[in-house]
Amino acid sequence: MSEQDVRQLFDRWELVWHEAQHGLVADCVAPIYIRHDESGTRRVTPADYALEIAAAQRDRPKTRFVVYDHAIGADRAWFRFTLRWSDAASGETCTRAGLQVYRIEDGKLAETWLTLLGLGSSWPDTVAQEHWTSRRPAATGEVDS
């Protein structure tokens, strides 16, 4: 894959998370998606993962990944972000800072490693990227290329 193809993959993946376009999961995720996270290592199908994402979004309304930095290559990508959502009971904003690395195979997300800091954590950055694959605005207000 070209770097541009990978950017387009993550543009679709952002729509899954930010616009609840769960129908795109099968287009983004390999037939078996290996996830390494706080729960351990597990393998999920696109259909199973789409259900998990929908459930997570119901449990954590207004889920947003606020991306501050990233790198994209032909078969790898990483993102440094703050996960932000509203507590379903109180409406209070909750956060966790995180870093996620992805392995891409045959144009789809094949494996990921996710680490999150504790509840209430966030990165000290004051300016985020507009989209996951864009760059942070420069001090002049322009966007880096």
Coordinates of N, CA and C in Angstrom, one line a residue:
M1 N 0.8 -1.2 0.0 CA 0.0 0.0 0.0 C 0.9 1.2 0.0
S2 N 0.4 2.3 -0.6 CA 1.1 3.5 -0.5 C 0.7 4.2 0.8
E3 N 1.5 5.2 1.1 CA 1.1 6.0 2.3 C -0.2 6.7 2.2
Q4 N -0.5 7.1 1.0 CA -1.8 7.8 0.7 C -3.0 6.8 0.9
D5 N -2.8 5.5 0.5 CA -3.8 4.5 0.7 C -4.0 4.3 2.2
V6 N -3.0 4.3 3.0 CA -3.1 4.1 4.4 C -3.8 5.3 5.1
R7 N -3.5 6.5 4.6 CA -4.2 7.7 5.1 C -5.7 7.6 4.8
Q8 N -6.0 7.1 3.6 CA -7.5 6.9 3.3 C -8.1 5.9 4.2
L9 N -7.4 4.8 4.5 CA -7.9 3.8 5.4 C -8.2 4.4 6.8
F10 N -7.3 5.2 7.3 CA -7.5 5.9 8.6 C -8.6 7.0 8.5
D11 N -8.8 7.6 7.4 CA -9.9 8.5 7.2 C -11.2 7.8 7.4
R12 N -11.3 6.6 6.8 CA -12.5 5.8 7.0 C -12.7 5.3 8.4
W13 N -11.6 4.9 9.0 CA -11.6 4.4 10.4 C -12.1 5.5 11.4
E14 N -11.6 6.7 11.1 CA -12.1 7.9 11.9 C -13.6 8.0 11.8
L15 N -14.2 7.8 10.6 CA -15.6 7.9 10.4 C -16.4 6.8 11.2
V16 N -15.7 5.6 11.3 CA -16.3 4.6 12.2 C -16.5 5.1 13.6
W17 N -15.4 5.7 14.1 CA -15.4 6.1 15.5 C -16.1 7.4 15.8
H18 N -16.0 8.4 14.9 CA -16.6 9.7 15.1 C -17.9 9.9 14.5
E19 N -18.3 9.1 13.5 CA -19.6 9.3 12.9 C -20.5 8.0 13.0
A20 N -20.0 7.1 13.8 CA -20.7 5.8 14.0 C -21.1 5.1 12.7
Q21 N -20.2 5.2 11.7 CA -20.4 4.5 10.4 C -19.9 3.1 10.5
H22 N -20.6 2.3 11.3 CA -20.1 0.9 11.6 C -20.1 0.0 10.4
G23 N -20.8 0.3 9.3 CA -20.8 -0.4 8.1 C -19.4 -0.4 7.4
L24 N -18.6 0.6 7.8 CA -17.2 0.7 7.2 C -16.2 -0.3 7.9
V25 N -16.6 -0.9 9.0 CA -15.6 -1.7 9.8 C -15.1 -2.8 8.9
A26 N -16.0 -3.5 8.2 CA -15.5 -4.6 7.3 C -14.6 -4.2 6.2
D27 N -14.7 -2.9 5.8 CA -13.8 -2.3 4.8 C -12.4 -2.0 5.4
C28 N -12.4 -1.8 6.7 CA -11.2 -1.4 7.4 C -10.4 -2.4 8.1
V29 N -11.1 -3.5 8.6 CA -10.5 -4.5 9.4 C -10.3 -5.8 8.7
A30 N -9.2 -6.5 8.9 CA -8.9 -7.8 8.3 C -9.9 -8.8 8.8
P31 N -10.0 -9.9 8.1 CA -10.9 -11.0 8.6 C -10.7 -11.4 10.0
I32 N -9.4 -11.4 10.5 CA -9.1 -11.6 11.9 C -8.2 -10.4 12.3
Y33 N -8.7 -9.7 13.2 CA -8.1 -8.4 13.7 C -7.5 -8.8 15.1
I34 N -6.2 -8.7 15.2 CA -5.5 -9.1 16.5 C -5.4 -7.8 17.3
R35 N -5.9 -7.8 18.5 CA -5.8 -6.6 19.4 C -5.0 -7.0 20.6
H36 N -4.1 -6.1 20.9 CA -3.3 -6.2 22.2 C -3.6 -5.0 23.0
D37 N -4.4 -5.2 24.1 CA -4.8 -4.0 24.9 C -4.8 -4.4 26.4
E38 N -5.5 -3.6 27.2 CA -5.5 -3.9 28.6 C -6.2 -5.2 29.0
S39 N -7.0 -5.7 28.1 CA -7.7 -7.0 28.3 C -6.8 -8.2 28.0
G40 N -5.7 -7.9 27.3 CA -4.8 -9.0 26.8 C -4.8 -9.0 25.3
T41 N -4.5 -10.2 24.8 CA -4.5 -10.3 23.3 C -5.7 -11.1 22.9
R42 N -6.4 -10.6 21.9 CA -7.6 -11.3 21.4 C -7.7 -11.1 19.9
R43 N -8.5 -12.0 19.3 CA -8.7 -11.9 17.9 C -10.2 -11.7 17.6
V44 N -10.5 -10.7 16.8 CA -11.9 -10.4 16.5 C -12.2 -10.4 15.0
T45 N -13.4 -10.7 14.6 CA -13.8 -10.6 13.3 C -14.3 -9.1 13.1
P46 N -14.4 -8.7 11.8 CA -15.0 -7.3 11.6 C -16.4 -7.2 12.2
A47 N -17.3 -8.2 12.0 CA -18.6 -8.2 12.5 C -18.6 -8.0 14.1
D48 N -17.8 -8.9 14.7 CA -17.7 -8.8 16.2 C -17.2 -7.4 16.6
Y49 N -16.2 -6.9 15.9 CA -15.6 -5.7 16.4 C -16.6 -4.5 16.1
A50 N -17.3 -4.6 15.1 CA -18.4 -3.5 14.8 C -19.4 -3.5 16.0
L51 N -19.8 -4.6 16.5 CA -20.7 -4.7 17.6 C -20.0 -4.1 18.9
E52 N -18.7 -4.4 19.1 CA -18.0 -3.9 20.2 C -17.9 -2.4 20.2
I53 N -17.6 -1.9 19.0 CA -17.5 -0.4 18.9 C -18.9 0.3 19.1
A54 N -19.9 -0.3 18.6 CA -21.3 0.3 18.8 C -21.6 0.2 20.3
A55 N -21.3 -0.9 21.0 CA -21.5 -1.0 22.4 C -20.7 0.1 23.2
A56 N -19.4 0.2 22.8 CA -18.6 1.2 23.5 C -19.1 2.6 23.3
Q57 N -19.6 2.9 22.2 CA -20.1 4.2 21.9 C -21.4 4.5 22.7
R58 N -22.2 3.4 22.9 CA -23.4 3.6 23.7 C -23.0 3.8 25.2
D59 N -22.0 3.0 25.7 CA -21.6 3.1 27.1 C -20.8 4.4 27.3
R60 N -20.2 5.0 26.3 CA -19.4 6.2 26.4 C -19.8 7.2 25.3
P61 N -20.9 7.8 25.5 CA -21.4 8.8 24.5 C -20.4 9.9 24.2
K62 N -20.5 10.4 23.0 CA -19.6 11.5 22.5 C -18.1 11.0 22.5
T63 N -17.9 9.8 22.2 CA -16.5 9.3 22.2 C -15.7 10.0 21.0
R64 N -14.6 10.5 21.4 CA -13.7 11.2 20.4 C -12.2 10.8 20.7
F65 N -11.5 10.6 19.6 CA -10.1 10.4 19.7 C -9.4 11.7 19.3
V66 N -8.9 12.5 20.2 CA -8.3 13.7 19.9 C -6.8 13.5 19.6
V67 N -6.4 13.5 18.3 CA -5.1 13.1 17.9 C -4.1 14.3 17.9
Y68 N -2.9 14.1 18.5 CA -1.9 15.2 18.6 C -0.7 14.9 17.7
D69 N -0.5 13.7 17.4 CA 0.7 13.3 16.6 C 0.5 12.0 16.0
H70 N 1.1 11.7 14.9 CA 1.0 10.4 14.2 C 2.1 10.2 13.2
A71 N 2.3 9.0 12.8 CA 3.2 8.7 11.7 C 2.5 7.6 10.9
I72 N 2.6 7.7 9.6 CA 2.0 6.7 8.7 C 3.0 6.2 7.7
G73 N 3.1 4.9 7.6 CA 3.9 4.3 6.6 C 3.1 3.3 5.7
A74 N 3.7 2.5 4.9 CA 3.0 1.7 3.9 C 2.3 0.5 4.6
D75 N 2.9 0.1 5.8 CA 2.2 -1.1 6.5 C 2.1 -0.9 8.0
R76 N 2.4 0.3 8.4 CA 2.4 0.6 9.9 C 1.8 2.0 10.1
A77 N 1.3 2.3 11.2 CA 0.9 3.6 11.6 C 0.8 3.7 13.2
W78 N 1.0 4.9 13.7 CA 0.8 5.1 15.1 C 0.2 6.4 15.4
F79 N -0.5 6.5 16.5 CA -1.2 7.7 16.8 C -1.1 8.0 18.3
R80 N -0.8 9.2 18.7 CA -0.8 9.7 20.1 C -2.0 10.5 20.3
F81 N -2.9 10.1 21.2 CA -4.2 10.8 21.3 C -4.6 10.9 22.8
T82 N -5.7 11.6 23.0 CA -6.5 11.6 24.2 C -7.9 11.1 23.8
L83 N -8.3 10.0 24.5 CA -9.6 9.5 24.3 C -10.5 10.3 25.2
R84 N -11.6 10.9 24.6 CA -12.5 11.7 25.4 C -13.9 11.2 25.2
W85 N -14.7 11.2 26.3 CA -16.1 10.8 26.1 C -16.9 11.4 27.3
S86 N -18.2 11.3 27.2 CA -19.1 11.7 28.3 C -19.5 10.5 29.2
D87 N -19.5 10.7 30.5 CA -20.0 9.7 31.4 C -21.5 9.5 31.1
A88 N -21.9 8.3 30.9 CA -23.3 8.1 30.5 C -24.3 8.5 31.7
A89 N -23.9 8.4 32.9 CA -24.8 8.7 34.0 C -24.7 10.2 34.4
S90 N -23.5 10.8 34.5 CA -23.4 12.2 34.9 C -23.3 13.2 33.8
G91 N -22.8 12.7 32.6 CA -22.6 13.7 31.5 C -21.2 14.3 31.6
E92 N -20.5 14.1 32.7 CA -19.2 14.6 32.9 C -18.2 14.1 31.8
T93 N -17.3 15.0 31.3 CA -16.3 14.6 30.4 C -15.2 13.8 31.0
C94 N -14.9 12.6 30.4 CA -13.8 11.7 30.9 C -12.7 11.7 29.9
T95 N -11.5 11.4 30.3 CA -10.4 11.3 29.4 C -9.4 10.2 29.8
R96 N -8.7 9.7 28.8 CA -7.5 8.9 29.0 C -6.5 9.1 27.9
A97 N -5.3 9.4 28.2 CA -4.3 9.5 27.2 C -3.8 8.2 26.7
G98 N -3.5 8.1 25.4 CA -3.1 6.8 24.8 C -2.2 6.9 23.6
L99 N -1.7 5.7 23.3 CA -0.8 5.6 22.1 C -1.2 4.3 21.5
Q100 N -1.4 4.3 20.2 CA -1.8 3.1 19.5 C -1.0 2.9 18.2
V101 N -0.5 1.6 18.0 CA 0.3 1.3 16.9 C -0.5 0.2 16.1
Y102 N -0.5 0.4 14.8 CA -1.3 -0.5 13.9 C -0.4 -1.2 12.9
R103 N -0.6 -2.5 12.6 CA 0.0 -3.2 11.5 C -1.1 -3.4 10.4
I104 N -0.7 -3.0 9.2 CA -1.7 -3.1 8.1 C -1.3 -4.2 7.1
E105 N -2.2 -5.0 6.7 CA -2.0 -6.1 5.8 C -3.1 -6.1 4.8
D106 N -2.7 -6.2 3.5 CA -3.7 -6.3 2.4 C -4.7 -5.1 2.5
G107 N -4.3 -4.0 2.9 CA -5.1 -2.8 2.9 C -6.1 -2.7 4.1
K108 N -5.9 -3.5 5.1 CA -6.8 -3.5 6.3 C -6.0 -3.5 7.6
L109 N -6.6 -3.1 8.6 CA -6.0 -3.2 10.0 C -5.9 -4.6 10.4
A110 N -4.7 -5.1 10.6 CA -4.5 -6.5 10.9 C -4.2 -6.8 12.3
E111 N -3.5 -5.8 12.9 CA -3.1 -6.0 14.3 C -2.9 -4.6 14.9
T112 N -3.1 -4.5 16.3 CA -2.9 -3.3 16.9 C -2.4 -3.5 18.4
W113 N -1.7 -2.5 18.8 CA -1.2 -2.5 20.2 C -1.6 -1.2 20.8
L114 N -2.4 -1.2 21.9 CA -3.0 -0.1 22.5 C -2.5 0.0 23.9
T115 N -2.1 1.2 24.3 CA -1.8 1.5 25.7 C -2.5 2.8 26.1
L116 N -3.1 2.7 27.3 CA -3.9 3.9 27.8 C -3.4 4.2 29.2
L117 N -3.2 5.5 29.5 CA -2.9 5.9 30.8 C -4.2 6.0 31.6
G118 N -4.1 6.3 32.9 CA -5.3 6.2 33.8 C -6.4 7.2 33.5
L119 N -7.5 6.9 34.1 CA -8.7 7.8 33.9 C -8.3 9.2 34.4
G120 N -8.7 10.1 33.6 CA -8.4 11.5 33.9 C -7.1 12.0 33.2
S121 N -6.4 11.1 32.6 CA -5.1 11.5 32.0 C -5.4 12.2 30.6
S122 N -4.5 13.0 30.2 CA -4.5 13.6 28.9 C -3.1 14.1 28.6
W123 N -2.8 14.3 27.3 CA -1.5 14.9 26.9 C -1.5 16.4 27.2
P124 N -0.4 17.0 27.4 CA -0.4 18.5 27.7 C -0.6 19.3 26.5
D125 N -0.6 18.7 25.3 CA -0.8 19.5 24.1 C -2.0 20.4 24.2
T126 N -2.0 21.6 23.6 CA -3.1 22.5 23.6 C -3.7 22.5 22.2
V127 N -3.0 22.1 21.2 CA -3.6 22.1 19.8 C -3.6 20.7 19.3
A128 N -4.7 20.3 18.8 CA -4.8 18.9 18.2 C -4.9 19.0 16.7
Q129 N -4.8 17.9 16.1 CA -5.0 17.8 14.6 C -6.5 17.9 14.3
E130 N -6.8 18.4 13.2 CA -8.2 18.5 12.8 C -8.8 17.1 12.6
H131 N -8.1 16.3 11.9 CA -8.4 14.9 11.6 C -7.3 14.0 12.0
W132 N -7.5 12.7 12.1 CA -6.5 11.8 12.5 C -5.3 11.9 11.6
T133 N -5.5 12.1 10.3 CA -4.4 12.0 9.4 C -3.8 13.4 9.0
S134 N -4.4 14.5 9.5 CA -3.9 15.8 9.2 C -2.8 16.1 10.2
R135 N -2.1 17.2 10.0 CA -1.0 17.7 10.9 C -1.6 18.8 11.8
R136 N -1.0 19.0 13.0 CA -1.4 20.0 13.9 C -1.2 21.4 13.2
P137 N -2.1 22.3 13.5 CA -1.9 23.7 12.9 C -0.6 24.2 13.4
A138 N 0.1 25.0 12.5 CA 1.3 25.6 12.9 C 1.0 26.9 13.8
A139 N 2.0 27.5 14.4 CA 1.7 28.6 15.2 C 1.0 29.8 14.5
T140 N 1.2 29.8 13.2 CA 0.6 30.9 12.3 C -0.8 30.6 12.0
G141 N -1.3 29.4 12.4 CA -2.7 29.0 12.1 C -2.8 28.2 10.9
E142 N -1.7 28.0 10.1 CA -1.7 27.2 8.9 C -1.4 25.8 9.3
V143 N -1.8 24.9 8.4 CA -1.6 23.4 8.7 C -0.4 23.0 8.0
D144 N 0.5 22.2 8.8 CA 1.7 21.6 8.2 C 1.3 20.6 7.1
S145 N 2.2 20.4 6.2 CA 1.9 19.4 5.2 C 2.6 18.1 5.5

